[in-house]
Short mmCIF file of C-alpha atoms in Angstrom, two decimals:
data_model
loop_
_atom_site.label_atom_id
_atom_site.label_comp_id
_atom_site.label_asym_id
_atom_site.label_seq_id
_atom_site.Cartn_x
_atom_site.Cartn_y
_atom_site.Cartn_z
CA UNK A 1 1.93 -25.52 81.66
CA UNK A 2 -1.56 -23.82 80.78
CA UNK A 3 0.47 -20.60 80.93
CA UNK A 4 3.14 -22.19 78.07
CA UNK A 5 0.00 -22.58 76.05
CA UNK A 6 -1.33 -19.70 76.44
CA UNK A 7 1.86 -17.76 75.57
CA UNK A 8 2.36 -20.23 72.25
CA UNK A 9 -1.36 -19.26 71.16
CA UNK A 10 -0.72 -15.48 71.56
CA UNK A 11 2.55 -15.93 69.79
CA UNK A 12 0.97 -18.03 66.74
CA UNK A 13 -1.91 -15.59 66.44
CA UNK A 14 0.75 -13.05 66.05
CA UNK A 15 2.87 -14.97 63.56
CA UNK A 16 -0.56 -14.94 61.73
CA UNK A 17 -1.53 -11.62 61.97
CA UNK A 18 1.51 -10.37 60.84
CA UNK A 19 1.81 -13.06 57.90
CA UNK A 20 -1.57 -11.60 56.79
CA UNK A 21 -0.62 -8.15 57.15
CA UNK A 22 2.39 -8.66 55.00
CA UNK A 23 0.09 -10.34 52.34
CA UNK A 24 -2.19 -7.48 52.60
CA UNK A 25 0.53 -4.86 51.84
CA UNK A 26 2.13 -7.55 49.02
CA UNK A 27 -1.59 -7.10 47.56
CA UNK A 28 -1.35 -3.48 48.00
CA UNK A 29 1.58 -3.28 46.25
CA UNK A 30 0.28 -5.24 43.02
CA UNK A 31 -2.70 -3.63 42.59
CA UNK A 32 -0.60 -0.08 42.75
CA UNK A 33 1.56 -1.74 39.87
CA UNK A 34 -1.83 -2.74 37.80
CA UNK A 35 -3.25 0.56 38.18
CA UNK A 36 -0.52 2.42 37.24
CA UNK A 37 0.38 0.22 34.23
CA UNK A 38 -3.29 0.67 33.53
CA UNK A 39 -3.05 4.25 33.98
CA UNK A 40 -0.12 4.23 31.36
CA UNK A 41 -1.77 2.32 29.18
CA UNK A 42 -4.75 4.39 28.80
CA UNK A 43 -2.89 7.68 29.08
CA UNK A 44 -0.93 6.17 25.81
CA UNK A 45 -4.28 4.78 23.80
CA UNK A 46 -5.40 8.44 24.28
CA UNK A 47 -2.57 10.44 23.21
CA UNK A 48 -2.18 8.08 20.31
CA UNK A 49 -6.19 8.34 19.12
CA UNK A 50 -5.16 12.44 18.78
CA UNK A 51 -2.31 11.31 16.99
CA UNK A 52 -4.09 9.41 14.85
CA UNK A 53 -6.93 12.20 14.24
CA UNK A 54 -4.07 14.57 13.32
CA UNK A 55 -2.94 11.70 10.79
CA UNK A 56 -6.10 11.58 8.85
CA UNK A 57 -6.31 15.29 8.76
CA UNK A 58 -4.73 14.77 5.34
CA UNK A 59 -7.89 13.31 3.82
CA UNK A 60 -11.32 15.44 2.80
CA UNK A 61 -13.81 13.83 5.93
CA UNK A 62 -14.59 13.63 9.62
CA UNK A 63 -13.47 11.50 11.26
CA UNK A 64 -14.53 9.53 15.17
CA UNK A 65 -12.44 6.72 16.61
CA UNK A 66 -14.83 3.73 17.22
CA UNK A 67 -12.25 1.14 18.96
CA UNK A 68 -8.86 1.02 19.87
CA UNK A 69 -6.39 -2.48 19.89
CA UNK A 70 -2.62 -2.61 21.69
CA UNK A 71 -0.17 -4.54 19.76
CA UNK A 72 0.44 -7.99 21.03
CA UNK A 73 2.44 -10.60 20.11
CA UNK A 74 0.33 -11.97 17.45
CA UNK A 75 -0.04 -8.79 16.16
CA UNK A 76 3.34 -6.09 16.30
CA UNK A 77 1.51 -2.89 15.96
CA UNK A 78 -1.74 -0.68 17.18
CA UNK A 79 -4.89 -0.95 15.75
CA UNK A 80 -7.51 2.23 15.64
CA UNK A 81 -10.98 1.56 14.08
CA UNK A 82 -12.00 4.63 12.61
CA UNK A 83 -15.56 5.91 11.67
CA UNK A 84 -15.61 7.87 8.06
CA UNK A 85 -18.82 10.45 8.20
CA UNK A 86 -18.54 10.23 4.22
CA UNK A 87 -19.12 7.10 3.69
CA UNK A 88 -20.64 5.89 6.90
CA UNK A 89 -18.22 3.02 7.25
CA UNK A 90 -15.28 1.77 9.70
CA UNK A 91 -11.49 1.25 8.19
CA UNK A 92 -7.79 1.08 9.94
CA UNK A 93 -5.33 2.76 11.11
CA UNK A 94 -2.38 0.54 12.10
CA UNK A 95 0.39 2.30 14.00
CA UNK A 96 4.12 0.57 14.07
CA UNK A 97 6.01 1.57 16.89
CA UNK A 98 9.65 1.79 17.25
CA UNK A 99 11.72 3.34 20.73
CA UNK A 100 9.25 6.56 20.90
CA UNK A 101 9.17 6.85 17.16
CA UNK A 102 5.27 6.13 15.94
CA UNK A 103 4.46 5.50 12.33
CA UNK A 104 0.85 5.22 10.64
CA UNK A 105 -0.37 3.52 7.80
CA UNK A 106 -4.48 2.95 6.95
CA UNK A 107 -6.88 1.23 4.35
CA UNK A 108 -9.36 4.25 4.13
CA UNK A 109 -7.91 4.45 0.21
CA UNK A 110 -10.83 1.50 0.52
CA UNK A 111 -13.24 3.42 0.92
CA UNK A 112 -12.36 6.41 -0.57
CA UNK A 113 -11.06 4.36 -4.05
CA UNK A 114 -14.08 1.89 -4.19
CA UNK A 115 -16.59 3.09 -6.78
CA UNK A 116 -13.92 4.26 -9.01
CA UNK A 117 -12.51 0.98 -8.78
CA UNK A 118 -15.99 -0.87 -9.10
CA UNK A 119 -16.14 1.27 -12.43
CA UNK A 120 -13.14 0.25 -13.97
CA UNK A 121 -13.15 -3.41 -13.54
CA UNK A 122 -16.95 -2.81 -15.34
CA UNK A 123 -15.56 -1.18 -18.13
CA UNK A 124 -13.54 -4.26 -18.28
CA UNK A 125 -16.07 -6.11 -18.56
CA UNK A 126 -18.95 -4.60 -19.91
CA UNK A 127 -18.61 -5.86 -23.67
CA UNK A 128 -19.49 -9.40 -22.05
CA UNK A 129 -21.69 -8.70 -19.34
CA UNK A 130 -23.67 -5.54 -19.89
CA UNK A 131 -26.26 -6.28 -17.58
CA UNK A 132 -23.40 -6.52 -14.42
CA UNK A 133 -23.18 -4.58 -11.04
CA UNK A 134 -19.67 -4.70 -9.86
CA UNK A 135 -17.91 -4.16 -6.61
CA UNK A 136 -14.48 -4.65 -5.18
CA UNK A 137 -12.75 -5.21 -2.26
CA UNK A 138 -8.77 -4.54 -2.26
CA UNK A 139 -5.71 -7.03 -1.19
CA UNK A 140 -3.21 -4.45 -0.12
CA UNK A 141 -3.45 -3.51 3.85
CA UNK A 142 -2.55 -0.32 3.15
CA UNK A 143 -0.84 1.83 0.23
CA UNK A 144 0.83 5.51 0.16
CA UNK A 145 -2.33 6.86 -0.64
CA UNK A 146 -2.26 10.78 -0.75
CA UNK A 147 1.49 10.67 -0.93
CA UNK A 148 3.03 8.47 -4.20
CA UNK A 149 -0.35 7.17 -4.85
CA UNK A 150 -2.64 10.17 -4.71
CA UNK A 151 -5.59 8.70 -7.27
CA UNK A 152 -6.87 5.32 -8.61
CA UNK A 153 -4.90 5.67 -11.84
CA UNK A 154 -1.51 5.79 -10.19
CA UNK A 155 -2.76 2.93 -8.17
CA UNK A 156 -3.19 1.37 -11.34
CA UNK A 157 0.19 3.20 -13.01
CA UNK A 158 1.87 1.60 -9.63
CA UNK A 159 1.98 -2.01 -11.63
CA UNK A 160 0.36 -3.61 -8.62
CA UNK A 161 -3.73 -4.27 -8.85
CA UNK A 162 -4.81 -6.49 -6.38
CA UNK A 163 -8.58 -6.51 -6.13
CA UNK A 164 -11.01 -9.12 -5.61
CA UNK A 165 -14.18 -8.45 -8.06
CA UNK A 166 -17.83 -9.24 -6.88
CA UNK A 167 -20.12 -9.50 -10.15
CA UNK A 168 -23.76 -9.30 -9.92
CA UNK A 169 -26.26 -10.40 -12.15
CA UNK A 170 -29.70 -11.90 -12.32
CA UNK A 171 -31.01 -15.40 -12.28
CA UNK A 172 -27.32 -16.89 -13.19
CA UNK A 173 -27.11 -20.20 -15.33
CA UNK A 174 -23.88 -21.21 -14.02
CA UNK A 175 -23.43 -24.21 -15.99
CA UNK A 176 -24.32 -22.51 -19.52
CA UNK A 177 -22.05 -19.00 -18.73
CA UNK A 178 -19.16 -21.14 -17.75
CA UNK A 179 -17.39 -20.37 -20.85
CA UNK A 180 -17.98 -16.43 -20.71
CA UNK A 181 -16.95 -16.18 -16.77
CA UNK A 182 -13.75 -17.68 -17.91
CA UNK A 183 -13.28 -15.06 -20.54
CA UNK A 184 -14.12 -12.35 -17.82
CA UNK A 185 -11.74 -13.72 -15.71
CA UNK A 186 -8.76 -13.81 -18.81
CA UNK A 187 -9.77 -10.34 -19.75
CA UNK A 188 -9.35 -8.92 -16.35
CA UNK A 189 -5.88 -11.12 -15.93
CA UNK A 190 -4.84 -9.46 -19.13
CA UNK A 191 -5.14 -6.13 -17.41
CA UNK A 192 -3.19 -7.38 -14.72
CA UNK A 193 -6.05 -7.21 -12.32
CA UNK A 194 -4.67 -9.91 -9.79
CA UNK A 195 -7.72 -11.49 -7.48
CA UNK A 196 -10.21 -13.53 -7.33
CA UNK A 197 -13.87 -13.06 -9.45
CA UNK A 198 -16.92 -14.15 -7.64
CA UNK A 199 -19.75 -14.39 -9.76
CA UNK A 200 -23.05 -13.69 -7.58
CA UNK A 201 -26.50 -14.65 -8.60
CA UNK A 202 -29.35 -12.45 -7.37
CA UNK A 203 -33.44 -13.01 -7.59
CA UNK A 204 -33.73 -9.21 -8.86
CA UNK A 205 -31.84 -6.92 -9.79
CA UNK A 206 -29.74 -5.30 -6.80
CA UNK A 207 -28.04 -2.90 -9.63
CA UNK A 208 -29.03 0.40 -7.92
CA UNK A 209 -27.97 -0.58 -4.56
CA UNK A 210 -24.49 -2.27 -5.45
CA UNK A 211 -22.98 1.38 -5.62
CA UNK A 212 -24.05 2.84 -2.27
CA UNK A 213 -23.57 -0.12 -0.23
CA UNK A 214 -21.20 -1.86 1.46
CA UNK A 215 -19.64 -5.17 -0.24
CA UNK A 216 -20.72 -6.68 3.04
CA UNK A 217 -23.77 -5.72 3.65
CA UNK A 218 -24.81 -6.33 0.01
CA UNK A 219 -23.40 -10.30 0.17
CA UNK A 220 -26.03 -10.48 3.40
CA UNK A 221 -29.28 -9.55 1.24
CA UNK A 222 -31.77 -12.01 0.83
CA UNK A 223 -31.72 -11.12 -2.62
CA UNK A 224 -28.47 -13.44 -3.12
CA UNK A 225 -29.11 -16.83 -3.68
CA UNK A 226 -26.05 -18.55 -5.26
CA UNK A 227 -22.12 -17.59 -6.09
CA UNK A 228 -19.14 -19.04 -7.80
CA UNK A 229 -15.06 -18.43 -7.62
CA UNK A 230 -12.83 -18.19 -10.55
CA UNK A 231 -9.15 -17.84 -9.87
CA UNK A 232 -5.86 -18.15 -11.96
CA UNK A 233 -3.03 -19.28 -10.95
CA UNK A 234 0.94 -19.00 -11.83
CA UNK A 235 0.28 -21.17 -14.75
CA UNK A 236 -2.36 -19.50 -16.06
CA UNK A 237 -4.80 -22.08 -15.81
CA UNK A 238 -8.61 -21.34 -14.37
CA UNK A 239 -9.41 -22.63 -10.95
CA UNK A 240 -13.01 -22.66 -10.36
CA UNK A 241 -15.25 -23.31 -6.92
CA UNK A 242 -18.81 -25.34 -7.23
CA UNK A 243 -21.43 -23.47 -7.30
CA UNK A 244 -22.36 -22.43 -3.88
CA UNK A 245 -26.26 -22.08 -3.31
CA UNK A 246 -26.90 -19.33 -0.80
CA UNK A 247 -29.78 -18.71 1.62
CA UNK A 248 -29.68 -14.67 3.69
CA UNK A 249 -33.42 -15.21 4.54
CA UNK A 250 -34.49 -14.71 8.39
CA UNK A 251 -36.23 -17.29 9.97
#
């Protein structure tokens, strides 16, 4: 009988042994598959950052890729955060992907079409608010820029202008300039300017930095104190925000 025992113990350790050896080569096995989907994955991020380089070959700066996003489900194509040397800012590159067939489309017409844009909605607006620092922040993703669209005017000539307008200005009285935002806002509307206006208040005057910063960075100064929305909508009419009172300041 001890001998039965013995021989069911040395057959259940091997039933075991085996069992674990099997999971051990299942595990095997998976990890192989994750590595080499890995390794597939990475060899394809790579090949398409040089594609992407080779892309923006088209425009006049140097460019370094700073981060790199597979599509998901959420979100049905690549994303490549790019470093511009010019103007010492990140933009897009969003890369659609079809079969083997790779197409790219980008938002550094951002960067590249700011100022010129920031000047134009000021000439806009100048007659009304000479004292204004302006700067803009586009709605399109991405445009043909440097193929149909090749300079600001034939983004403008396009029929299309959706920009967002940040004005500046000193030591705002909301309440009493009420009536003269509104005209601002009807006299860019008129130019078919579609976006919101956001009227930022300042305690001194940010004018010579509003050019040769970014929109974000400039909205984080502790120099802003205070900003107000104006919108239009299909009817025409003026949609305004309250006042919001602002505070940048470390503590």
């Amino acid at each position: 009988m001890e001998k039965i025992n013995i021989l069911f113990l040395i057959i259940c350790l091997a039933i075991g042994v085996s069992g674990c050896a099997d999971s051990n080569l299942s595990s095997e096995k998976h990890f192989e598959k994750n590595d080499e989907e890995n390794s597939e994955l990475k060899g394809k991020a790579e090949l398409l950052k040089e594609q992407t380089l080779s892309y923006l070959e088209k425009y006049d700066d140097t460019f370094t890729v700073e981060n790199f996003t597979l599509k998901g489900i959420i979100q049905p194509f690549h994303t490549i955060v790019v470093h511009s040397s010019k103007y010492d800012e990140n933009f897009q590159v969003y890369i659609y992907e079809e079969g083997k067939e790779f197409t790219f489309e980008d938002d550094y017409f951002q960067l590249d079409m700011s100022n010129e844009a920031s000047e134009y909605i000021y000439s806009l607006i100048q007659s009304k608010l000479p004292n204004a620092s302006v700067k803009v922040a586009f709605l399109d993703q991405s445009i043909d820029y440097k193929g149909e669209i090749k300079t600001f005017q034939d983004y403008l000539n396009s029929g299309w202008v959706g920009i967002n307008s940040y004005i500046f200005l000193e030591n705002i009285d909301y309440e009493r300039n009420n009536g003269l935002f509104k005209e601002v806002v009807l006299e860019l509307n008129n130019h078919d300017v579609l976006g919101a206006v956001r009227i930022v208040s300042t305690s001194t005057d940010i004018s010579e930095m509003v050019p040769t910063n970014t929109l974000q960075s400039l909205l984080k100064l502790e120099a802003i104190v205070a900003s107000q929305t104006f919108m239009i909508d299909s009817s025409k009419k003026i949609i305004t925000t309250p006042v919001e009172k602002i505070s940048n300041s470390e503590e």
